[in-house]
mmCIF file of C-alpha atoms in Angstrom:
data_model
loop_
_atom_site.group_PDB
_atom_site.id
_atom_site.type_symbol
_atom_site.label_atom_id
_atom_site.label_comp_id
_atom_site.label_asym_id
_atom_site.label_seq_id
_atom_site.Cartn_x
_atom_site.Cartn_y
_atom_site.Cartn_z
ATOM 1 C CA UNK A 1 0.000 0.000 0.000
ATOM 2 C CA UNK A 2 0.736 4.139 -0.415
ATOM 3 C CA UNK A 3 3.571 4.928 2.472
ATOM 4 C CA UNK A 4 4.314 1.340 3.778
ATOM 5 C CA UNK A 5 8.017 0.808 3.408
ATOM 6 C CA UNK A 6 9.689 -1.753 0.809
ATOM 7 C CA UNK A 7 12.703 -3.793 0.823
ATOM 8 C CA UNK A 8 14.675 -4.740 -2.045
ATOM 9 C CA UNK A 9 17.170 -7.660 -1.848
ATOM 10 C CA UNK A 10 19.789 -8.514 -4.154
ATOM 11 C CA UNK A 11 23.053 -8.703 -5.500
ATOM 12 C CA UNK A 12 25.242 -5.591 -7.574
ATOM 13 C CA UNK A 13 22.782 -2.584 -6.616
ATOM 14 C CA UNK A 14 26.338 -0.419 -5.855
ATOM 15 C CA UNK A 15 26.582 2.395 -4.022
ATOM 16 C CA UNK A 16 23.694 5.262 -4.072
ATOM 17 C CA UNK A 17 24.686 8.004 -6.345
ATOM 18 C CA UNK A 18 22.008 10.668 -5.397
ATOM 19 C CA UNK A 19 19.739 10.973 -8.071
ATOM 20 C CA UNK A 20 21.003 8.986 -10.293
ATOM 21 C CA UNK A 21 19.650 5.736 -8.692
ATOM 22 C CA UNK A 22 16.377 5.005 -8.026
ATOM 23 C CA UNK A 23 13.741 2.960 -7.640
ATOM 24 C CA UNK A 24 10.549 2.559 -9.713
ATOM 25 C CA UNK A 25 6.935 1.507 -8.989
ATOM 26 C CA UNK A 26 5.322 2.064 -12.314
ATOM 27 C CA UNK A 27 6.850 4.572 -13.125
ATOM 28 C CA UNK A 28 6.739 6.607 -10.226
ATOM 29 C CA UNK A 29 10.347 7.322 -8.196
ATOM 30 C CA UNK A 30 10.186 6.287 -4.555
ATOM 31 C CA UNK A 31 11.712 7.831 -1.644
ATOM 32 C CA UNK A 32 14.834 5.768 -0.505
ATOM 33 C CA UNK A 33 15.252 5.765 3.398
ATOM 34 C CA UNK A 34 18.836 3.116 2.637
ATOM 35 C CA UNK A 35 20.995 1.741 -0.231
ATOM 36 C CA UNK A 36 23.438 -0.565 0.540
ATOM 37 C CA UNK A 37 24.886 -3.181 -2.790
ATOM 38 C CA UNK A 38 22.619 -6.142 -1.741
ATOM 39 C CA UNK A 39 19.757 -4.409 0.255
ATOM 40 C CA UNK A 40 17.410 -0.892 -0.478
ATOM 41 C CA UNK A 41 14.725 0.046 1.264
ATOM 42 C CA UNK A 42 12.442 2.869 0.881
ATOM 43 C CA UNK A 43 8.469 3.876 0.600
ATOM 44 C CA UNK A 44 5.996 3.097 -1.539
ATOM 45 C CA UNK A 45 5.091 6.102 -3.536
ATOM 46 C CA UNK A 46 1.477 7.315 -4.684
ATOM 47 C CA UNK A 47 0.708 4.212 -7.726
ATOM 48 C CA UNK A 48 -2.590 3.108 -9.075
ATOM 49 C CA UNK A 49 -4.587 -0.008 -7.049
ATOM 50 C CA UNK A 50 -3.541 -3.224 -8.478
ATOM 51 C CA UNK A 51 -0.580 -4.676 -9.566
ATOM 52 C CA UNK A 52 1.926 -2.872 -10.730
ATOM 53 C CA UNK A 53 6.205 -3.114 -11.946
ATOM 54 C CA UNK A 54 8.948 -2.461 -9.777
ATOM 55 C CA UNK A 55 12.531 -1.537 -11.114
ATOM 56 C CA UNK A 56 16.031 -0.540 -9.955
ATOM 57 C CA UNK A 57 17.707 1.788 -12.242
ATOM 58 C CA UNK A 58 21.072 3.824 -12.602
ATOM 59 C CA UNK A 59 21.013 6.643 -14.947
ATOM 60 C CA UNK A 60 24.309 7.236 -16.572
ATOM 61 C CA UNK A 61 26.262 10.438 -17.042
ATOM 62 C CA UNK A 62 25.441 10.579 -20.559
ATOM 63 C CA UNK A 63 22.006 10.367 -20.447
ATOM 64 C CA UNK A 64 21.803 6.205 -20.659
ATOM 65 C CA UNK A 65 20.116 4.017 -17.978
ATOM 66 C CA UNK A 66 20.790 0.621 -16.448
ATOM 67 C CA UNK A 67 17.548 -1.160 -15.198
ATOM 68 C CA UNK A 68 17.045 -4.365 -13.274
ATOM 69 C CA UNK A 69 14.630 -6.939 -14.688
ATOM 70 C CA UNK A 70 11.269 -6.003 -13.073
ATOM 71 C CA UNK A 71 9.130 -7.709 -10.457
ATOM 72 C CA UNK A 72 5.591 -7.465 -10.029
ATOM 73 C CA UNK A 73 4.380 -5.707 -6.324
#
């Protein structure tokens, strides 16, 4: 639900680099409370009802992004 926190576990997340890493519900850009390489956690942010993607992603210098495969929350 809106505001409940989230935890993301993995491998190769890296270090934070502001806001240049996020993470994705739909779309929308969560707030990040920690980002550590195999762990983030953060809050849900304001998505439709129902089911909806969830992605990490690292936006490069030049413009590019990196995204994880998504999973459904």
């Amino acid at each position: 639900p809106i505001g409940t926190t989230f935890t993301v576990t993995g491998t190769g997340f890296g270090a934070r680099d502001g806001s240049r890493t996020r993470v994705l519900f739909g779309g929308t850009t969560a707030q990040i409370s920690a980002w550590a390489d195999s762990e983030i956690r953060g809050i849900v942010p304001g998505v439709p009802a129902g089911t909806t993607t969830v992605v990490v992603e690292r936006l490069a210098v030049d413009g590019g992004s990196v995204q994880s495969n998504a999973i459904f929350y």
